[in-house]
Tab-separated table of C-alpha atoms and ligand atoms in Angstrom:
chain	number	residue	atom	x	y	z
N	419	UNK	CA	-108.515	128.647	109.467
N	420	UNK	CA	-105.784	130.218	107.383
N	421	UNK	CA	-103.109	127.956	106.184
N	422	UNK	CA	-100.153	128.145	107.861
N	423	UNK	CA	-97.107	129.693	105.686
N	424	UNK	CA	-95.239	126.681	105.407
N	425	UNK	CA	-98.532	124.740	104.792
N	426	UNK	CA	-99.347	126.441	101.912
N	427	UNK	CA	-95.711	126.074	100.121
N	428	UNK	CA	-95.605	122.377	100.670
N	429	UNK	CA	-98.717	121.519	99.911
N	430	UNK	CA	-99.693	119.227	96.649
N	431	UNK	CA	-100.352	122.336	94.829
N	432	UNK	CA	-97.242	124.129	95.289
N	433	UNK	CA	-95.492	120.884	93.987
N	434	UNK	CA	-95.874	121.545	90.309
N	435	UNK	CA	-96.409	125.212	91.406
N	436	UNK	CA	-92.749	125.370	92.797
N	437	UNK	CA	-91.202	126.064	88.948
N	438	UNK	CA	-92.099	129.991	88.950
N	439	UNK	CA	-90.548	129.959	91.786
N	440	UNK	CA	-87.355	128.607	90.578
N	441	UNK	CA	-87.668	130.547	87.339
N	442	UNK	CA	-87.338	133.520	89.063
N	443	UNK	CA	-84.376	132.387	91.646
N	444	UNK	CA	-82.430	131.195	87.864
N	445	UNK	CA	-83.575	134.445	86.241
N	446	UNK	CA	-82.524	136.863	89.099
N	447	UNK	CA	-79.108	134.774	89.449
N	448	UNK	CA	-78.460	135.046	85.673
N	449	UNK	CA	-78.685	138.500	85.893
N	450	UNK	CA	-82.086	137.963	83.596
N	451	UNK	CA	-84.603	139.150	85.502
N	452	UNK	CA	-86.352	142.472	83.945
N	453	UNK	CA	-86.945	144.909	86.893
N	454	UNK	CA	-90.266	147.095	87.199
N	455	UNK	CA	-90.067	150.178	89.392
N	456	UNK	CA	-93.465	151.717	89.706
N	457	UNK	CA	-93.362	155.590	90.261
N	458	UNK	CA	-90.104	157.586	89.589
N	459	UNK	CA	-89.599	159.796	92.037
N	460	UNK	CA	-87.143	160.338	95.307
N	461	UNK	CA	-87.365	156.613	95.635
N	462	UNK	CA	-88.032	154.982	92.469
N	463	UNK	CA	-85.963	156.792	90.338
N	464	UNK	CA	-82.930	156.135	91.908
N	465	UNK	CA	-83.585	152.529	93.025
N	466	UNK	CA	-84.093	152.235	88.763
N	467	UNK	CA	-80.766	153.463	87.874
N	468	UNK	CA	-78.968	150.855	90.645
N	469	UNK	CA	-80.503	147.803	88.802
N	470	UNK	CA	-79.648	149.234	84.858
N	471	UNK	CA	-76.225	149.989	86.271
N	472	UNK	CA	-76.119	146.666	87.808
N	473	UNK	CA	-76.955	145.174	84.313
N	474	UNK	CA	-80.701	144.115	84.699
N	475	UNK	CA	-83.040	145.653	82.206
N	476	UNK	CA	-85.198	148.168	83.559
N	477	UNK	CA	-88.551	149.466	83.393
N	478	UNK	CA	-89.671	152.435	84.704
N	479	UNK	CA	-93.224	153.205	85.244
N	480	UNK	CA	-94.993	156.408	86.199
N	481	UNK	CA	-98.057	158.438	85.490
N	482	UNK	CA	-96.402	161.793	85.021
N	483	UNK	CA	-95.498	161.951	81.373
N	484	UNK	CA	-93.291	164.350	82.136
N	485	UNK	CA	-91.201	162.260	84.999
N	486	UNK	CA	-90.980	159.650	81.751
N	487	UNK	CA	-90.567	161.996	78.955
N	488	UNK	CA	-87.136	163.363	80.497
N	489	UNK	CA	-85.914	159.898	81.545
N	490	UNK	CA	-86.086	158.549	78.022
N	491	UNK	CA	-84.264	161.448	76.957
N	492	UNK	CA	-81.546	160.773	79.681
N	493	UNK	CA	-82.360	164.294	81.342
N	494	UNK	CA	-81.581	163.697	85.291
N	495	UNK	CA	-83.806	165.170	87.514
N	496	UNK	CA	-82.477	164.059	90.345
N	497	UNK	CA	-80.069	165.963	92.656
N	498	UNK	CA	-78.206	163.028	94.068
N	499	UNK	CA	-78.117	161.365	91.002
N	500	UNK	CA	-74.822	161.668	88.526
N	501	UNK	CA	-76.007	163.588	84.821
N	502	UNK	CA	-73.214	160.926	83.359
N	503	UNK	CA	-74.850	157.625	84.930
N	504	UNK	CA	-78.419	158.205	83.920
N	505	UNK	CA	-77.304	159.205	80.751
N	506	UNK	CA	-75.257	156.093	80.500
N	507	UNK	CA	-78.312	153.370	81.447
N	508	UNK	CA	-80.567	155.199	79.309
N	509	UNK	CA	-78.490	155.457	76.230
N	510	UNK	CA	-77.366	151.893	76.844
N	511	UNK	CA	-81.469	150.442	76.495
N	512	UNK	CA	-80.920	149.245	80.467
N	513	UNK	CA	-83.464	151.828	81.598
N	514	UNK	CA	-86.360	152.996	80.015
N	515	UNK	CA	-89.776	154.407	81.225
N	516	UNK	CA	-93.081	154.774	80.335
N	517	UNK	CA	-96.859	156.119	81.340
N	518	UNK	CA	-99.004	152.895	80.145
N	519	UNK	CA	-97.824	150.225	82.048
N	520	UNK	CA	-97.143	148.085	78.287
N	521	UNK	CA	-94.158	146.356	79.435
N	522	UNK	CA	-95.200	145.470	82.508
N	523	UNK	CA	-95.690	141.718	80.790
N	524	UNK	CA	-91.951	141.415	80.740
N	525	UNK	CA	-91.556	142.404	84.496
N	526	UNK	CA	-90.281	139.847	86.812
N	527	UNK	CA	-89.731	141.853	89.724
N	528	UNK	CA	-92.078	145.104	90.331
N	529	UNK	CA	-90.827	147.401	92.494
N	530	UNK	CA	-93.752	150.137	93.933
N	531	UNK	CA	-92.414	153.442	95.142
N	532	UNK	CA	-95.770	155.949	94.952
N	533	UNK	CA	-96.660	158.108	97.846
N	534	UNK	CA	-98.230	157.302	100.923
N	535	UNK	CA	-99.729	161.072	101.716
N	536	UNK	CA	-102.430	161.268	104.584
N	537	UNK	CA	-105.918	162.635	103.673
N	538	UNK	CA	-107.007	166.005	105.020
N	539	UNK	CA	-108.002	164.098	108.411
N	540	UNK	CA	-104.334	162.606	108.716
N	541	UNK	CA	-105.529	158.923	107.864
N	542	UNK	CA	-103.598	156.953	105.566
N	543	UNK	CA	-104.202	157.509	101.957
N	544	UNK	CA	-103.281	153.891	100.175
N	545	UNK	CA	-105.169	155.189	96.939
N	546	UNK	CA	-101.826	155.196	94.809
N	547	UNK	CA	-100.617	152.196	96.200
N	548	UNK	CA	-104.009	150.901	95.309
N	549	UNK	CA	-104.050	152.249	92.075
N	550	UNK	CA	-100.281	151.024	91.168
N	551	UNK	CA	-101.236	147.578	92.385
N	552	UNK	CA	-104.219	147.602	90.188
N	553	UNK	CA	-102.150	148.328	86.588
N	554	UNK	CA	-99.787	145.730	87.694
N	555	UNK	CA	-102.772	143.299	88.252
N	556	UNK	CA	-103.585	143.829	84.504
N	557	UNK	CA	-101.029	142.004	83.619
N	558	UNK	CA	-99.956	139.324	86.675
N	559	UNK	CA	-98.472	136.260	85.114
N	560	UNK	CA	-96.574	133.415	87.405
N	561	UNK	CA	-93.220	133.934	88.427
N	562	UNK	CA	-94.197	137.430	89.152
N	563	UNK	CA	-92.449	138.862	92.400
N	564	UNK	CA	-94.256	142.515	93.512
N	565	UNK	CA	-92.341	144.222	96.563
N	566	UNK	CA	-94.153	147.444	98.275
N	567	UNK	CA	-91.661	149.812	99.221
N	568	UNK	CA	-93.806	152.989	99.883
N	569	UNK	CA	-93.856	153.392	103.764
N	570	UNK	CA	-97.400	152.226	105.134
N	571	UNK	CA	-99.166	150.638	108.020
N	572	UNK	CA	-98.730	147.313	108.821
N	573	UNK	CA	-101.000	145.186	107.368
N	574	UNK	CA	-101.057	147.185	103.447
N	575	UNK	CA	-98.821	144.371	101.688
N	576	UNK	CA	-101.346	141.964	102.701
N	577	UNK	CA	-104.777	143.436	102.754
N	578	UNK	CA	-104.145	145.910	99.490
N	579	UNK	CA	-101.735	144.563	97.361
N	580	UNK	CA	-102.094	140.825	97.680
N	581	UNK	CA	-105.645	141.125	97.936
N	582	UNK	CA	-105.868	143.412	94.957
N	583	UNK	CA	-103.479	140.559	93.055
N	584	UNK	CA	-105.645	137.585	94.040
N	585	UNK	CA	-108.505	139.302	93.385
N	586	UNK	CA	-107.610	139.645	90.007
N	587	UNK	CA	-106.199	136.551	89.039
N	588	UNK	CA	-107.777	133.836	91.203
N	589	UNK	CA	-105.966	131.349	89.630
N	590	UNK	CA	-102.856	132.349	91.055
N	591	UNK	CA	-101.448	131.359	94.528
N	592	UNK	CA	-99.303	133.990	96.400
N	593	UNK	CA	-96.354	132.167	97.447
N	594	UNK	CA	-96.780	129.204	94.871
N	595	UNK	CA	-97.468	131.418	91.379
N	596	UNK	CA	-96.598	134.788	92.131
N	597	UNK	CA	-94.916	136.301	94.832
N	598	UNK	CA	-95.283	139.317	97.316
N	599	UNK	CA	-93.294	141.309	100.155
N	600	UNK	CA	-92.675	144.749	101.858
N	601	UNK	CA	-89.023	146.221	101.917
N	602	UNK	CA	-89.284	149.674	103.053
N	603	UNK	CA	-87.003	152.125	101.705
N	604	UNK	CA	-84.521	153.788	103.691
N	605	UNK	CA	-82.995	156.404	101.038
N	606	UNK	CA	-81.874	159.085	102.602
N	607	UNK	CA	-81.538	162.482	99.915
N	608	UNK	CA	-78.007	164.524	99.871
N	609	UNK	CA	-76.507	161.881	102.341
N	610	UNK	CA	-73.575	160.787	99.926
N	611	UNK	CA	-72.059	158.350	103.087
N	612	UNK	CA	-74.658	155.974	102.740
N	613	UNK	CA	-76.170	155.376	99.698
N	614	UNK	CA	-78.372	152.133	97.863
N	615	UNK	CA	-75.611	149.881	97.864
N	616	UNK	CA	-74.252	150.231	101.894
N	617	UNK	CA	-77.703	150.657	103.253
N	618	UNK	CA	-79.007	148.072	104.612
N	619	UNK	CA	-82.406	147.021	103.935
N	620	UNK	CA	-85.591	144.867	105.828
N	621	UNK	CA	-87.777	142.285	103.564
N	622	UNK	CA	-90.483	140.474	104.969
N	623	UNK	CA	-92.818	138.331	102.564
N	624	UNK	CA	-96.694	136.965	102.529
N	625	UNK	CA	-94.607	133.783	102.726
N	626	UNK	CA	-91.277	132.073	103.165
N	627	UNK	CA	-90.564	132.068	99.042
N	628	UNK	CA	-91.853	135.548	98.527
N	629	UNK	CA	-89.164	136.554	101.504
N	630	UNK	CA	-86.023	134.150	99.878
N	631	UNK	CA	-86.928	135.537	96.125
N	632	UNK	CA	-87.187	139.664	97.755
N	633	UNK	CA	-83.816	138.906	99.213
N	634	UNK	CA	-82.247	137.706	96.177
N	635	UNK	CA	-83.453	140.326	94.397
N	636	UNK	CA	-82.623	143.204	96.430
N	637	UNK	CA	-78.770	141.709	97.170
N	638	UNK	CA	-78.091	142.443	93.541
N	639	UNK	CA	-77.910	145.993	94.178
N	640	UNK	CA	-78.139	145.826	98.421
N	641	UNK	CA	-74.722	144.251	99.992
N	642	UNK	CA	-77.317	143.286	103.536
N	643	UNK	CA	-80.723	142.150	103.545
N	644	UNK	CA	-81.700	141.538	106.983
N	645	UNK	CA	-85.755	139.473	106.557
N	646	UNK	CA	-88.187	138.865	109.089
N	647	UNK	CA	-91.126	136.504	109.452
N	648	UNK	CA	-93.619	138.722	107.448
N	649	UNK	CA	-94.805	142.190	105.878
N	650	UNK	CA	-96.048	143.590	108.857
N	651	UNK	CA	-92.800	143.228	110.945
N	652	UNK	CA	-90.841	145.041	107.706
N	653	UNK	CA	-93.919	147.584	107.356
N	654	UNK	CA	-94.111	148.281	110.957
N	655	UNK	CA	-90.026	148.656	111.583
N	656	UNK	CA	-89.765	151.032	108.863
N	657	UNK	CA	-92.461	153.275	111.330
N	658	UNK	CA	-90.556	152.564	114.182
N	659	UNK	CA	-87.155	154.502	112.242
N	660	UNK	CA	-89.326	157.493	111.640
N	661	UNK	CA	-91.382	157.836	114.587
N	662	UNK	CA	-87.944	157.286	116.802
N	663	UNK	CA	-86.918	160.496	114.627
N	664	UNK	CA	-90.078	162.611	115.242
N	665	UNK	CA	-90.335	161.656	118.963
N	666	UNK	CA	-86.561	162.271	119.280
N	667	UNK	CA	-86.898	165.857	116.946
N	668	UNK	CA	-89.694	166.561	119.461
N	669	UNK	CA	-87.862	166.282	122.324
N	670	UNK	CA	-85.218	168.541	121.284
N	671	UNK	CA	-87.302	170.808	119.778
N	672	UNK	CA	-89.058	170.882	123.357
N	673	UNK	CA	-86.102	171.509	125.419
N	674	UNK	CA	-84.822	174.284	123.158
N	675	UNK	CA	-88.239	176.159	123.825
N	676	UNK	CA	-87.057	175.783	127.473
N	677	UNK	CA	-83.893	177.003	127.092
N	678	UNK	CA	-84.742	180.011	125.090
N	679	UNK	CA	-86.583	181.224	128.522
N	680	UNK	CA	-83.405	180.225	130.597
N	681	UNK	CA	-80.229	182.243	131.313
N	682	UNK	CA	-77.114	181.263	130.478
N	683	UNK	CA	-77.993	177.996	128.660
N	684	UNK	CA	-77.925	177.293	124.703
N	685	UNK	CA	-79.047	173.898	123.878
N	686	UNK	CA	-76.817	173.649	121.143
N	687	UNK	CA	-74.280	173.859	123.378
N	688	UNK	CA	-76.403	171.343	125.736
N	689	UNK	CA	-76.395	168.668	123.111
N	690	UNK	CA	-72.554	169.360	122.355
N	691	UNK	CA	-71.826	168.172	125.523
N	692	UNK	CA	-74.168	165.221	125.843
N	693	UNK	CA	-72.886	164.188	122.671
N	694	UNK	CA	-69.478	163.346	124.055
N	695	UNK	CA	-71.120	160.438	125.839
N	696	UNK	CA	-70.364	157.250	123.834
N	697	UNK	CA	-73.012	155.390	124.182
N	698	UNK	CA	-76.724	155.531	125.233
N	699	UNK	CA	-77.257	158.994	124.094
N	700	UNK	CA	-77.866	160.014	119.593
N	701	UNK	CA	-77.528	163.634	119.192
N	702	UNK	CA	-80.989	165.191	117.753
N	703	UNK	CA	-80.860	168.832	116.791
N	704	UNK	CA	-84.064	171.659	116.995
N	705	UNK	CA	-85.429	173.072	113.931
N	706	UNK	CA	-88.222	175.332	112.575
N	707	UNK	CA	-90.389	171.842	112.167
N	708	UNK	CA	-90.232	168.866	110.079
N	709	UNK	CA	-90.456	168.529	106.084
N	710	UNK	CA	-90.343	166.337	103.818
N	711	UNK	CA	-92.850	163.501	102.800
N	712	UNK	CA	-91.849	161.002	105.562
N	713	UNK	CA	-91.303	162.048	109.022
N	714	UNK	CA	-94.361	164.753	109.318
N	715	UNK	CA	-96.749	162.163	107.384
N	716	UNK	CA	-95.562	158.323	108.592
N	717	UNK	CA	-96.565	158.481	112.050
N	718	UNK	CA	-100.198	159.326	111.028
N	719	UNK	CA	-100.062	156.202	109.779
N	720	UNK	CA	-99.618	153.967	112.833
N	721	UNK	CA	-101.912	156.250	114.742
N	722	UNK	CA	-104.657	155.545	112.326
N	723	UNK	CA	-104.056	152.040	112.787
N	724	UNK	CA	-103.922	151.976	116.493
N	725	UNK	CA	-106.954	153.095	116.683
N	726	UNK	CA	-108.460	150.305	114.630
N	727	UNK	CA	-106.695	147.975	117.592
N	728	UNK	CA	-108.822	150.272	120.560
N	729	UNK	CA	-105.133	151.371	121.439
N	730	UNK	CA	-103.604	155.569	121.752
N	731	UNK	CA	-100.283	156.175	120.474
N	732	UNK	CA	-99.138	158.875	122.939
N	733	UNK	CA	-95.561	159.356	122.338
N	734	UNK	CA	-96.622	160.171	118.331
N	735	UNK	CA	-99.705	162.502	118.829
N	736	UNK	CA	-97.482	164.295	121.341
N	737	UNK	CA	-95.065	164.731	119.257
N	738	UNK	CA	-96.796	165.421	116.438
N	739	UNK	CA	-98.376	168.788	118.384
N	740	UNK	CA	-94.334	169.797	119.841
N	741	UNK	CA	-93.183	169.438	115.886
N	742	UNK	CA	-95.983	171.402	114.154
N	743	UNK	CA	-96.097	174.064	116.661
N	744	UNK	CA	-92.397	175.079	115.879
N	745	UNK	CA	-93.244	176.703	112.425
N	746	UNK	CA	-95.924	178.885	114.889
N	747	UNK	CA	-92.947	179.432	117.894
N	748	UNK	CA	-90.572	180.663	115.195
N	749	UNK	CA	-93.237	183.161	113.664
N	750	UNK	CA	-93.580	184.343	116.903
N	751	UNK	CA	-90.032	184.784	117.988
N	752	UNK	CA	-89.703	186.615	114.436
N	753	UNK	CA	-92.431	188.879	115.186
N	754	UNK	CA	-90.991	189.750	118.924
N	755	UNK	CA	-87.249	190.464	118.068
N	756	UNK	CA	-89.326	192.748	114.981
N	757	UNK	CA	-91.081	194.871	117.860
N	758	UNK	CA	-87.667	195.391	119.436
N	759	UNK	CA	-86.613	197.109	115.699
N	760	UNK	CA	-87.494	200.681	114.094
N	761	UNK	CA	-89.994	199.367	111.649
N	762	UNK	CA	-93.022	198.550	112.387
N	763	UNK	CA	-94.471	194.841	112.141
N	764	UNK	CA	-96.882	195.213	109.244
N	765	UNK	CA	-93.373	197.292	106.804
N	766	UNK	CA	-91.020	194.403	107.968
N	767	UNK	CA	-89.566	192.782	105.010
N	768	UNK	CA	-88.828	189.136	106.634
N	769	UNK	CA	-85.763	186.637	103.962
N	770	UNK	CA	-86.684	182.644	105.239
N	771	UNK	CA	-83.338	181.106	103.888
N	772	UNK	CA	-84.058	177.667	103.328
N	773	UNK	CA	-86.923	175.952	102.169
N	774	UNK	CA	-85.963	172.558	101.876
N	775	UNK	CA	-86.756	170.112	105.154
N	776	UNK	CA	-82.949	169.458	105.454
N	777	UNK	CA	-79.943	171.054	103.600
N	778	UNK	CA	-78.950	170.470	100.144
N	779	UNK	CA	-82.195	168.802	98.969
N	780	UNK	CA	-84.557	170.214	96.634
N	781	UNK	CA	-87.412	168.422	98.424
N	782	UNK	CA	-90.481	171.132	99.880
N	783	UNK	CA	-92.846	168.939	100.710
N	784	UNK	CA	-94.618	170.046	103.895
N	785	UNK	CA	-92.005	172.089	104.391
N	786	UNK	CA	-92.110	174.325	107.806
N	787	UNK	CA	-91.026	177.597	105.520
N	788	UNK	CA	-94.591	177.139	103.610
N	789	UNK	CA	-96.779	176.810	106.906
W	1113	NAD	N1	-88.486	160.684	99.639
W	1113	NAD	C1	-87.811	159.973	100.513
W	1113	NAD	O1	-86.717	160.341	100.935
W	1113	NAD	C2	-88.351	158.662	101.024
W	1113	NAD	C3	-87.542	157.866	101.857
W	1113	NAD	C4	-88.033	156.650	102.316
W	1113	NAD	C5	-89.319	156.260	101.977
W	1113	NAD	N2	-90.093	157.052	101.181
W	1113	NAD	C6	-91.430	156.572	100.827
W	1113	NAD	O2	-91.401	156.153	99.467
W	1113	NAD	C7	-92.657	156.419	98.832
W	1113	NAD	C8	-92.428	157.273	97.588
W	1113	NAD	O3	-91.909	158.516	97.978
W	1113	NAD	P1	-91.207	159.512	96.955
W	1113	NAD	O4	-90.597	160.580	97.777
W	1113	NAD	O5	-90.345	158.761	95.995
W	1113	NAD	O6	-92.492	160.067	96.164
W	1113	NAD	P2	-92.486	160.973	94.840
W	1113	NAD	O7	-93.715	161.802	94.900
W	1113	NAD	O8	-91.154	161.644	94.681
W	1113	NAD	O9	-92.620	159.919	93.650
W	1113	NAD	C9	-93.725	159.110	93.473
W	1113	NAD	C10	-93.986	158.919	91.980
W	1113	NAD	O10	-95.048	157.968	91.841
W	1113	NAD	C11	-95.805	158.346	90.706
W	1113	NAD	N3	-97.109	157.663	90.788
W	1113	NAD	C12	-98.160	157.929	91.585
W	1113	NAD	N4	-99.151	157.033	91.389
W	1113	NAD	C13	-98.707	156.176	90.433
W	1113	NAD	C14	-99.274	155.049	89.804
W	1113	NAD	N5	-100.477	154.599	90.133
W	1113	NAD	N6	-98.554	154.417	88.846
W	1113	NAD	C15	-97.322	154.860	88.514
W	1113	NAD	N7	-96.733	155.928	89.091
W	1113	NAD	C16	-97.421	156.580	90.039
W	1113	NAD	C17	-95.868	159.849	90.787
W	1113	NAD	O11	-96.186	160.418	89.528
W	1113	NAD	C18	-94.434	160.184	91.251
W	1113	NAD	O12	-93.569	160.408	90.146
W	1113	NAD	C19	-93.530	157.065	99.890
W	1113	NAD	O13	-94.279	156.075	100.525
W	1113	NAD	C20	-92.516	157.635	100.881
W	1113	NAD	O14	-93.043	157.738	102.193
W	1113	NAD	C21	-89.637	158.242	100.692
């Protein structure tokens, strides 16, 4: 039988074993601790700068030697990021990147924010995570904390990143030595309201120290950090936020089809109304389709997994089909209000404005416009 978590911190072992785990609680509250963010891009880039600006040296780490190239010259390339703060960290030695994974001796908190895409047949595709988890394997040392943050199904923390860790360094106790969790990112690009700092955030760790040493950590640049009993519960809530979107985006999406074939009703002017309720009722709006590398991609994820539990997700596979046929409903309304023009169908010039998933983001991934 697997030890319980609160067997395994008490026990003899973790005794002696307890001082990385002090270490790390006197390093992080010092303002010591040197912060590892694997993978520089919408979410790792960012979450970088907050921990140099909040005065913790920091490491970035990607394979694109491009991605680390312009950071060490202080060249932003990031829209929601300010030119005059990344120029500041970087010029100030508090941020630096690079492509080889050398410093990753003098981490003390790793950080990994690499995609989560789905392969061709929409099941998860954990290879970066995998692969990220392996270079920081290379060089695990005690008092090591390494939190996932790349949205996944429940279970990844555990079965791929610990198990990648342990495997390589069997001398090393997760929970006692070294020190694992899930916090899923909730960054949300061009929204300037809520940002790093006033989001809050979910931790859950393999065990009760690799939860209290996540939540230190992320306070320093998180004011709330709500935890719960383990990785799963964090992995599985941040799943729950996007698959509440795409059932909700569905919905709408479904009801404006309706609409279009009724008289007299616009649905925008449907959910204006609805939307004076005050309570029991959030205000999603239709759209060509979803974009982006979250909300199309995510819910694959727990579909894939409940089949591994003999179960059918029917509210996401549903949804899925209402918010990938949109892309296919507005080619067709296109092509109709075309027929009712002077030009015929195959000399129409057609201008998509807008190829981003949401406004002011540079972000195409999966984007409707490209379908
Ligand atoms: N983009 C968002 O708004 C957002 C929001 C919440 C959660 N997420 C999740 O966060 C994760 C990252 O998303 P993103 O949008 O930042 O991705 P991204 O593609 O913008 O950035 C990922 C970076 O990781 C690097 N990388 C890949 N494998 C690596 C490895 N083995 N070692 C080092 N670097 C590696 C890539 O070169 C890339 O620069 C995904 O799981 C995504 O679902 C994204």
């Amino acid at each position: 039988m697997e030890p319980s978590r609160e067997t395994k911190e008490s026990s003899p072992a973790a005794v002696d074993g307890a001082r990385p785990f002090q270490q790390l609680q006197q390093k992080l509250k010092a303002e010591a601790a040197t912060i590892g963010v694997v993978g520089l891009g919408y979410v790792g880039f960012p979450l970088a700068v907050e921990y140099a600006q909040a005065g913790f040296e920091t490491i970035g780490m990607d394979l694109d030697p491009e991605r680390v190239r312009r950071l060490n010259e202080g060249d932003n390339y990031n829209e929601d990021l300010s030119d005059d703060v990344v120029q500041r960290v970087v010029s100030a030695d508090m941020l630096l990147a690079e492509d080889d994974f050398e410093r990753a001796d003098d981490v003390d908190v790793f950080f990994i924010c690499v995609p989560t895409p789905v392969t061709e047949h929409n099941e998860p595709d954990t290879s970066y995570i995998e692969s990220a988890t392996r270079s920081i394997a290379e060089h695990l040392r005690p008092g090591q904390l390494v939190v996932l943050k790349s949205t996944t199904y429940p279970g990844t923390t555990e079965e791929v990143v610990q198990g990648i860790l342990e495997e390589a360094r069997e001398d090393l106790q997760v929970g006692r030595d070294c020190f694992v969790a899930f916090s899923p990112e909730r960054i949300d690009p061009g929204n300037e309201k809520y940002t790093t700092a006033n989001t809050p955030v979910v931790a859950g760790g393999v065990t009760a120290n690799c939860t209290a040493l996540t939540k230190q950590a992320l306070h320093q640049v998180v004011q709330e950090v709500h935890t719960v009993s383990n990785p799963k519960v964090a992995e599985m809530e941040k799943l729950l936020e996007n698959i509440y979107r795409s059932v909700n985006i569905a919905l709408v999406n479904e009801l404006a089809q309706l609409t279009e074939r009724m008289d007299e009703v616009s649905i925008w002017e449907v959910i204006e109304a609805a939307s004076t309720k005050p309570f029991g009722f959030d205000a999603f709006y239709p759209g060509p389709g979803l974009g982006g590398h979250c909300i199309p991609v995510d819910p694959h994820y727990l579909s894939w997994l409940a089949k591994r539990h003999d179960f059918e997700t029917s509210f996401i596979t549903l949804s899925a089909r209402v918010n990938e046929e949109m892309p296919f409903h507005v080619c067709r309304s296109v092509t109709d209000a075309i027929a009712h023009q002077p030009v015929a169908l195959g000399d129409a010039t057609v201008l998509i404005l807008g190829v981003a998933f949401k406004a002011n983001v540079g972000d195409t991934r999966h984007s409707p416009a490209g379908t």
